[in-house]
Amino acid sequence: MAGLPPRDRSRSLSSSVKSRSPLETLEHMGFPRDRAEKAIAATGNHGVQPAAEWLLSHVNDPHLDNHEPREYIVYLCPTGELRKTLIEFWDKSVQLCGWNAAHMYYPHITLCTFFKIPDNKVNLIDTIMNVVIQEIGQWPCNKNFIGYFVKTPHHQYAEQLMIKVMDVFLKHGIEMRPQMKQIHMTLAFQYDADHHDLLMKLAQEINLHCDASWEIQIYSRLQDLKTSEVRRVIQNYQPAQSDELHLLENDFVYMAPEEHEHSPDGWYKGTSHQTWDFRAFPWQFYCQMLADGDVDLAQIYASSQPGIAHTPQRWLFT
């Protein structure tokens, strides 16, 4: 009998490597399991490379082995022409009336309160988004989906959606509470009372019937930073002293609100999102306060999901 032909071990090995999950791959690379799970959660379960880069950049992070789970929240966010129109309102209101607390946020509708997911259960987000897609696919068409408040019957549809999401989470031991009060999009709050009439006039000029798409987005944050202000780095800065923060363009810097009162010279203490270093940084010329997100939204590390494009005929997932 003729002998068996030799096997191509490289092909078999390649297939084995491809079948590994991101967690298995990171463990195979030598990262401890709990750190690998933390990195996967922090980067939104987007694969091995972002998680590995996160681990390497956080090598000096004193909180790296903190096992406190991240907090998550679900938003319904406009895209397309409606988002553009809302951002124009944001810009005009800050120019004419000054900053108010709504300028810290993306235009969005909050669908639930913050809830915690252990790092080893972040894969549940994909399961949840499948539930969302199936449920919203059954919603009837209506051109007037969004105003300042979500009107009936869409208010009930959103509630039913989040109750189904809550049930899925509960089956896995995770408590999540849907937003049961009147679902709405905030345009301005915590503003000077003298500006109320002008802000109301600007809000009434928003064209709520322009073309719009909607995306269900899941965001996460670290509980320790939920009261922090966020600065986006707009220009690189090379430290001149050992106690200064290395600023890299498009990084985020988290800063305690009380730093405004403690700085005599325009230098503030802050934490880099990329490296988690905590040092002094110059705000002026190098950083800008986010008008496109707060600390909750700056940490966008849940999964990227299909959008919901609304047309007069049907809901489309893109």
C-alpha positions as a printed Julia matrix, in Angstrom:
318×3 Matrix{Float64}:
   0.0    0.0    0.0
   1.28   3.4   -0.95
   2.07   5.73   1.93
   0.0    8.8    2.74
   1.11  12.01   1.01
   2.81  14.54   3.28
   0.49  17.22   4.67
   0.96  20.89   4.0
   1.31  21.97   7.63
   1.51  25.66   6.73
  -2.02  25.59   5.29
  -3.39  23.82   8.36
  -1.64  26.27  10.67
  -2.91  29.25   8.69
  -6.49  27.99   8.97
  -6.06  27.53  12.72
  -4.76  31.08  13.15
  -7.62  32.56  11.13
 -10.19  30.79  13.31
  -8.91  32.38  16.51
 -11.03  35.01  18.19
  -9.44  38.4   19.0
  -9.21  37.33  22.65
  -7.45  34.07  21.74
  -5.05  35.91  19.45
  -4.14  38.46  22.1
  -3.57  35.68  24.63
  -1.4   33.87  22.09
   0.61  37.09  21.75
   1.31  36.92  25.48
  -1.19  39.42  26.9
  -2.96  38.38  30.12
  -6.61  37.46  29.6
  -8.07  40.21  31.79
  -5.99  42.9   30.06
  -6.92  41.52  26.64
 -10.62  41.65  27.53
 -10.22  45.21  28.8
  -8.53  46.27  25.54
 -11.21  44.63  23.39
 -13.94  46.44  25.33
 -12.06  49.76  25.23
 -11.68  49.59  21.44
 -15.24  48.45  20.72
 -14.42  44.87  19.74
 -13.0   46.09  16.43
 -10.35  43.39  16.17
  -6.87  42.41  17.28
  -4.84  45.34  15.95
  -6.74  48.18  17.72
  -6.79  46.19  20.95
  -3.06  45.4   20.77
  -2.23  49.04  20.0
  -4.38  50.12  22.95
  -2.51  47.75  25.27
   0.88  48.97  24.08
  -0.08  52.64  24.43
  -1.45  52.03  27.94
   1.63  50.25  29.25
   2.11  53.05  31.82
  -1.57  53.37  32.66
  -1.92  53.05  36.46
  -5.54  51.94  35.96
  -4.74  49.18  33.46
  -5.55  46.42  35.95
  -8.64  48.14  37.32
 -11.51  45.71  36.76
 -14.35  48.24  37.06
 -16.59  47.59  34.01
 -17.23  50.29  31.45
 -20.55  52.11  31.33
 -22.56  52.02  28.09
 -25.41  54.04  26.63
 -27.57  53.79  23.49
 -28.25  56.86  21.36
 -30.35  57.47  18.27
 -28.26  59.92  16.23
 -29.25  61.91  13.13
 -27.0   61.94  10.1
 -27.28  63.6    6.71
 -28.98  66.95   6.16
 -30.75  67.0    9.52
 -27.5   66.57  11.42
 -25.95  69.37   9.33
 -28.91  71.64  10.13
 -28.68  70.88  13.85
 -24.93  71.56  13.92
 -25.6   74.91  12.21
 -28.05  75.71  15.03
 -25.39  74.72  17.58
 -22.83  77.02  15.89
 -25.22  79.96  15.55
 -26.43  79.66  19.14
 -22.91  79.69  20.58
 -22.02  82.73  18.45
 -25.11  84.74  19.44
 -25.79  83.49  22.97
 -22.57  81.96  24.19
 -21.84  78.46  25.37
 -24.48  76.28  27.05
 -24.34  72.69  28.23
 -25.98  71.29  25.08
 -22.86  72.25  23.11
 -20.98  69.4   24.81
 -23.1   66.77  23.06
 -23.67  65.33  19.64
 -27.23  65.82  18.39
 -28.87  62.67  19.72
 -31.87  61.06  21.38
 -31.08  59.09  24.53
 -32.75  55.67  24.57
 -31.6   54.41  27.98
 -29.67  55.31  31.1
 -26.03  54.3   31.52
 -25.5   50.61  32.27
 -22.46  48.45  32.92
 -21.16  45.52  30.84
 -18.26  43.41  32.14
 -15.34  43.43  29.72
 -15.73  39.7   29.06
 -19.31  40.21  27.8
 -18.71  43.0   25.28
 -19.65  40.58  22.45
 -23.25  41.02  23.63
 -23.33  44.33  21.77
 -23.41  42.49  18.44
 -26.34  40.39  19.7
 -28.14  43.53  20.84
 -27.68  45.26  17.49
 -29.22  42.27  15.72
 -32.28  42.7   17.96
 -32.35  46.43  17.13
 -32.19  45.8   13.39
 -35.0   43.24  13.48
 -37.24  45.42  15.65
 -36.8   48.7   13.75
 -37.32  46.87  10.47
 -40.92  46.39  11.58
 -41.59  50.07  12.28
 -44.06  51.73   9.89
 -43.07  54.72   7.8
 -43.71  58.28   8.91
 -42.09  61.46   7.62
 -42.37  63.19  11.0
 -40.2   60.89  13.08
 -38.41  63.62  14.99
 -39.33  66.95  16.43
 -38.21  68.46  19.69
 -40.04  65.52  21.24
 -40.64  62.16  19.61
 -44.36  61.94  18.95
 -46.78  59.04  19.16
 -46.63  56.35  17.78
 -42.84  56.48  17.4
 -42.38  57.14  21.11
 -44.0   53.77  21.81
 -41.9   52.08  19.11
 -38.7   53.33  20.72
 -39.87  52.19  24.16
 -40.76  48.72  22.85
 -37.38  48.49  21.15
 -35.46  49.27  24.32
 -37.61  46.91  26.42
 -36.62  44.1   24.05
 -32.98  45.14  24.36
 -33.36  45.18  28.15
 -34.74  41.63  28.1
 -31.74  40.36  26.13
 -29.34  41.98  28.58
 -31.22  40.57  31.59
 -30.85  37.03  30.21
 -27.09  37.57  30.47
 -27.21  39.08  33.96
 -26.84  42.73  32.88
 -29.22  45.39  34.16
 -30.18  48.11  31.69
 -33.05  50.58  32.11
 -34.8   52.01  29.02
 -35.55  55.73  28.88
 -39.22  55.71  29.85
 -39.77  59.48  30.17
 -40.67  61.57  27.12
 -38.01  60.8   24.51
 -36.51  64.0   23.15
 -33.51  65.74  21.62
 -32.03  68.54  23.73
 -31.15  71.69  21.79
 -30.09  73.96  24.66
 -29.99  73.91  28.45
 -28.22  75.58  31.36
 -28.16  78.86  29.44
 -28.58  82.47  30.56
 -32.29  83.25  30.99
 -31.82  86.46  28.99
 -31.07  84.34  25.91
 -34.2   82.19  26.14
 -36.28  84.04  23.53
 -33.44  84.2   20.99
 -32.6   80.51  21.46
 -36.27  79.63  21.04
 -36.42  81.67  17.82
 -33.32  79.9   16.47
 -34.77  76.51  17.39
 -38.04  77.27  15.62
 -36.09  78.03  12.44
 -34.65  74.5   12.28
 -36.07  72.56   9.33
 -37.1   69.28  10.95
 -38.48  67.91   7.69
 -35.24  67.91   5.72
 -33.7   64.65   4.51
 -32.3   62.63   7.39
 -30.76  59.3    8.24
 -30.68  57.82  11.72
 -28.11  55.59  13.34
 -28.39  53.52  16.49
 -25.03  54.09  18.2
 -23.65  52.55  21.39
 -21.06  54.5   23.35
 -19.03  53.66  26.43
 -17.08  55.48  29.09
 -14.96  54.8   32.14
 -16.88  55.56  35.31
 -13.9   57.41  36.8
 -14.09  60.02  34.01
 -17.81  60.66  33.83
 -17.52  64.12  35.4
 -14.46  65.16  33.37
 -14.36  67.81  30.68
 -12.83  66.76  27.38
 -10.4   68.61  25.14
  -9.52  67.56  21.61
  -5.85  68.09  20.72
  -5.64  70.25  17.57
  -1.86  70.69  17.45
   1.1   68.53  18.48
   3.13  69.63  21.47
   6.53  68.22  22.42
   7.11  68.48  26.2
   9.88  70.8   27.36
   9.69  69.61  30.97
   9.24  66.16  32.52
   5.89  67.1   34.07
   4.33  68.16  30.73
   1.96  66.08  28.65
   2.97  64.99  25.15
   0.09  66.2   22.95
  -0.72  64.38  19.72
  -3.22  65.79  17.23
  -6.71  64.23  17.53
  -5.97  62.73  20.93
  -8.38  63.58  23.77
  -7.38  65.07  27.12
  -9.62  64.59  30.16
  -9.6   67.39  32.72
 -11.36  67.92  36.04
 -13.72  70.96  35.88
 -12.07  72.53  38.93
  -8.81  72.89  36.98
 -10.23  76.16  35.62
  -9.89  77.69  39.08
  -6.51  76.17  39.94
  -4.47  77.31  36.95
  -2.68  80.68  37.31
  -0.86  80.46  33.98
  -3.02  78.64  31.41
  -1.5   75.22  32.13
  -3.84  72.48  33.36
  -3.51  68.95  34.69
  -5.05  66.37  32.39
  -5.03  62.74  31.28
  -4.24  61.69  27.7
  -6.73  59.22  26.27
  -4.09  57.53  24.12
  -1.41  57.01  26.75
  -3.28  57.65  30.02
  -0.4   59.85  31.19
  -1.46  62.48  33.74
   0.57  65.67  33.35
   0.32  69.41  32.7
  -0.77  70.65  29.28
  -1.28  74.07  27.62
  -4.87  74.58  26.55
  -4.55  77.71  24.42
  -3.52  77.07  20.78
  -3.19  73.31  21.37
  -6.61  72.08  22.53
 -10.25  72.92  22.03
 -13.26  72.06  24.13
 -15.42  69.51  22.4
 -18.55  70.92  20.82
 -19.11  67.51  19.26
 -19.24  65.29  22.3
 -18.77  65.11  26.04
 -16.77  62.63  28.08
 -19.4   60.02  27.34
 -19.13  60.48  23.6
 -15.42  61.05  23.32
 -14.93  57.45  24.31
 -16.68  55.85  21.35
 -15.59  52.31  21.8
 -18.69  50.28  21.35
 -19.22  48.59  18.02
 -19.86  50.42  14.76
 -23.35  49.52  13.64
 -25.61  49.78  10.59
 -27.33  53.1   10.14
 -31.05  53.58   9.76
 -31.87  55.71   6.75
 -35.42  57.04   6.8
 -37.37  57.56   3.58
 -41.1   58.16   3.03
 -41.44  54.56   1.82
 -39.6   52.43   4.39
 -36.78  52.14   6.88
 -33.48  51.2    5.25
 -30.41  49.81   6.95
 -27.15  50.99   5.36
